[in-house]
Coordinates of C-alpha atoms in Angstrom, one line a residue:
M1 CA 0.0 0.0 0.0
S2 CA 1.6 3.3 -1.1
E3 CA 1.7 6.3 1.3
A4 CA 1.2 9.9 0.2
V5 CA 2.4 10.4 -3.3
T6 CA 3.8 13.6 -4.9
R7 CA 3.1 13.7 -8.6
I8 CA 5.2 15.8 -10.9
Q9 CA 4.2 16.4 -14.5
V10 CA 7.1 16.5 -17.0
G11 CA 6.1 18.3 -20.2
G12 CA 6.5 16.5 -23.6
T13 CA 8.3 17.7 -26.6
A14 CA 7.6 17.6 -30.3
G15 CA 8.7 14.0 -30.4
S16 CA 7.6 12.7 -27.0
E17 CA 4.6 12.6 -24.7
P18 CA 4.4 14.2 -21.3
Y19 CA 4.9 11.8 -18.4
E20 CA 4.5 11.7 -14.6
V21 CA 7.2 11.3 -11.9
L22 CA 5.8 9.8 -8.7
V23 CA 7.7 10.5 -5.5
G24 CA 7.0 8.8 -2.1
R25 CA 7.4 5.6 -0.2
Q26 CA 6.2 2.1 -0.9
L27 CA 5.2 3.1 -4.4
L28 CA 5.8 -0.2 -6.3
G29 CA 2.0 -0.8 -6.1
E30 CA 1.6 2.1 -8.5
L31 CA 3.5 0.4 -11.3
G32 CA 0.5 -1.4 -12.8
G33 CA -1.3 2.0 -13.2
L34 CA 1.6 3.4 -15.1
I35 CA 1.8 0.3 -17.4
G36 CA -1.9 0.5 -18.2
D37 CA -4.2 -2.0 -19.9
K38 CA -2.8 -1.8 -23.4
A39 CA 0.3 -3.8 -22.5
K40 CA 0.2 -7.6 -22.4
R41 CA 3.8 -8.2 -21.6
V42 CA 6.3 -6.5 -19.2
A43 CA 10.0 -7.0 -19.1
I44 CA 11.7 -6.0 -15.9
I45 CA 15.4 -5.2 -16.4
H46 CA 17.3 -5.3 -13.1
P47 CA 20.9 -5.6 -11.8
E48 CA 22.1 -8.7 -10.0
A49 CA 22.2 -6.8 -6.8
L50 CA 18.4 -6.3 -7.0
A51 CA 17.5 -9.8 -8.0
E52 CA 14.9 -10.1 -5.2
T53 CA 13.3 -6.8 -6.1
G54 CA 13.1 -7.8 -9.8
E55 CA 11.5 -11.1 -9.0
A56 CA 9.0 -9.5 -6.6
L57 CA 7.9 -7.1 -9.3
R58 CA 7.6 -9.9 -11.8
A59 CA 5.5 -11.9 -9.5
D60 CA 3.3 -9.0 -8.6
L61 CA 2.7 -8.0 -12.2
A62 CA 1.9 -11.7 -13.1
E63 CA -0.8 -11.6 -10.4
Q64 CA -2.2 -8.6 -12.1
G65 CA -2.5 -10.5 -15.4
Y66 CA 0.6 -9.4 -17.2
E67 CA 3.0 -11.8 -18.9
A68 CA 6.0 -10.6 -16.9
V69 CA 9.6 -11.6 -17.3
A70 CA 12.6 -10.5 -15.2
I71 CA 15.9 -9.9 -17.1
Q72 CA 18.9 -9.9 -14.8
V73 CA 21.9 -7.9 -16.0
P74 CA 25.4 -7.1 -14.4
N75 CA 25.7 -4.5 -11.8
A76 CA 26.6 -0.8 -12.5
E77 CA 28.5 0.2 -15.7
E78 CA 29.2 -3.5 -16.6
A79 CA 25.6 -3.6 -17.8
K80 CA 26.0 -0.8 -20.4
T81 CA 27.5 -2.8 -23.2
A82 CA 26.2 -3.9 -26.6
E83 CA 26.5 -7.5 -25.5
V84 CA 24.1 -7.0 -22.5
A85 CA 21.7 -5.0 -24.7
A86 CA 21.7 -7.9 -27.2
Y87 CA 21.0 -10.3 -24.3
C88 CA 18.0 -8.1 -23.4
W89 CA 16.8 -7.9 -27.0
K90 CA 16.9 -11.7 -27.2
A91 CA 14.8 -12.0 -24.1
L92 CA 12.3 -9.6 -25.6
G93 CA 12.1 -11.5 -28.8
Q94 CA 11.7 -14.8 -27.0
S95 CA 8.9 -13.3 -25.0
G96 CA 7.0 -12.1 -28.1
F97 CA 7.4 -8.4 -27.2
T98 CA 5.2 -6.1 -29.3
R99 CA 4.9 -2.3 -29.7
T100 CA 2.2 -2.1 -27.0
D101 CA 4.3 -3.9 -24.3
V102 CA 6.4 -2.2 -21.7
V103 CA 10.0 -2.3 -20.4
V104 CA 10.7 -1.5 -16.8
G105 CA 14.2 -0.5 -15.6
V106 CA 14.8 -0.9 -11.9
G107 CA 18.1 0.1 -10.4
G108 CA 20.7 2.9 -10.5
G109 CA 21.6 5.1 -13.4
A110 CA 23.4 2.5 -15.4
T111 CA 20.4 0.1 -15.3
T112 CA 17.9 2.8 -16.3
D113 CA 20.3 4.0 -19.1
L114 CA 20.4 0.4 -20.4
A115 CA 16.6 -0.2 -20.0
G116 CA 15.8 3.0 -21.8
F117 CA 18.1 2.2 -24.6
V118 CA 16.8 -1.3 -25.0
A119 CA 13.2 0.1 -25.1
A120 CA 14.3 2.8 -27.6
T121 CA 15.7 0.3 -30.1
W122 CA 13.2 -2.5 -29.8
L123 CA 10.7 -2.2 -32.7
R124 CA 12.0 1.4 -33.1
G125 CA 10.7 2.3 -29.7
V126 CA 8.4 0.9 -27.1
R127 CA 7.3 2.4 -23.8
W128 CA 9.4 2.1 -20.7
I129 CA 9.1 3.0 -17.1
A130 CA 12.0 3.9 -14.8
I131 CA 12.2 2.8 -11.1
P132 CA 15.5 4.5 -10.0
T133 CA 16.9 3.3 -6.7
T134 CA 19.7 5.8 -6.1
V135 CA 19.5 9.6 -5.5
L136 CA 21.6 10.2 -8.7
A137 CA 19.3 8.1 -10.8
M138 CA 16.2 9.8 -9.4
V139 CA 17.3 13.3 -10.1
D140 CA 19.3 12.8 -13.3
A141 CA 19.6 9.5 -15.1
A142 CA 16.0 8.4 -15.0
V143 CA 14.5 11.8 -15.9
G144 CA 15.0 13.6 -19.3
G145 CA 15.2 10.8 -21.8
K146 CA 18.9 10.3 -22.4
T147 CA 19.6 6.6 -22.8
G148 CA 22.6 4.7 -23.9
I149 CA 25.4 2.2 -23.6
N150 CA 29.2 2.4 -23.6
T151 CA 31.7 1.2 -26.1
A152 CA 35.5 0.4 -25.9
E153 CA 36.1 4.0 -27.1
G154 CA 34.1 5.7 -24.3
K155 CA 31.0 6.2 -22.2
N156 CA 27.5 6.8 -23.7
L157 CA 28.7 6.9 -27.3
V158 CA 25.8 4.9 -28.5
G159 CA 22.3 6.0 -27.4
A160 CA 19.0 7.6 -28.1
F161 CA 16.7 10.2 -26.6
H162 CA 13.7 8.2 -25.4
P163 CA 11.8 9.6 -22.4
P164 CA 10.1 7.2 -20.1
A165 CA 6.4 6.8 -19.9
G166 CA 6.6 7.3 -16.2
V167 CA 9.1 7.3 -13.3
L168 CA 8.6 5.8 -9.8
C169 CA 10.9 7.3 -7.2
D170 CA 10.3 5.1 -4.2
L171 CA 12.2 6.8 -1.3
A172 CA 12.3 3.6 0.7
A173 CA 15.0 2.4 -1.8
L174 CA 17.3 5.0 -0.3
D175 CA 17.2 3.8 3.2
S176 CA 20.1 1.4 2.6
L177 CA 22.0 3.5 0.2
P178 CA 25.7 4.0 1.1
V179 CA 26.6 7.5 2.3
N180 CA 29.0 8.1 -0.6
D181 CA 26.3 7.3 -3.2
F182 CA 23.8 9.6 -1.3
V183 CA 26.3 12.4 -1.4
S184 CA 27.0 12.1 -5.1
G185 CA 23.3 12.4 -5.8
L186 CA 23.1 15.4 -3.5
A187 CA 25.9 17.0 -5.5
E188 CA 23.8 16.6 -8.7
I189 CA 20.8 18.3 -6.9
I190 CA 23.0 21.2 -5.9
K191 CA 24.2 21.6 -9.5
A192 CA 20.6 21.8 -10.6
G193 CA 20.0 24.5 -8.1
F194 CA 22.9 26.6 -9.4
I195 CA 21.8 26.1 -13.1
A196 CA 18.0 26.2 -12.9
D197 CA 16.4 27.2 -9.6
P198 CA 18.0 28.8 -6.5
V199 CA 15.0 27.6 -4.4
I200 CA 16.7 24.2 -4.5
L201 CA 19.7 25.6 -2.8
E202 CA 17.6 27.3 -0.1
L203 CA 15.8 24.0 0.6
I204 CA 19.1 22.2 1.0
E205 CA 20.6 24.9 3.3
S206 CA 17.5 24.9 5.5
D207 CA 17.9 21.1 6.1
P208 CA 20.5 20.4 8.7
Q209 CA 21.0 16.8 7.5
A210 CA 21.5 18.0 3.9
A211 CA 23.9 20.7 4.9

């Protein structure tokens, strides 16, 4: 059962639809509503470290009537390769994935980058939903539509702009986040404050824990 949910509307562009970012605790029950009733199949791409979460999501969606499959990928940047993307494409093909089906990426920024890229390239683009589990992924990687993988020549050299159909920021995922990972995400928030909105800086300065 989800608690109070903050809903943030992200405007669309000429080539993409607007979408909603949900922020709160215990939000995974909201996933079915974002997927909708047009999809028959759902592929959950998750890192090895979140195997239990991926399987729990798969089982929950299966109970809701979806044909759900969990696709486990390596942790962190090791997932952002052409080989791993091809592994995901194979899983989608074997599942009979169509244009109306949905990819879900649950994990940190590397996982959501990969999931978005896989969704962007399958059948020239299917819907995908991000469930970021780190601060950095919540405020940066999972929002905005930049997806991609790395090559031997550098990071994010192959990619696409493919905004998600929705984002679930379940703050409960941050309870066990290492301090260093939390701080790196906070640095990204501060950067956004300097670039876009000084109110962000005021909110951080007024919070003793953040300061």
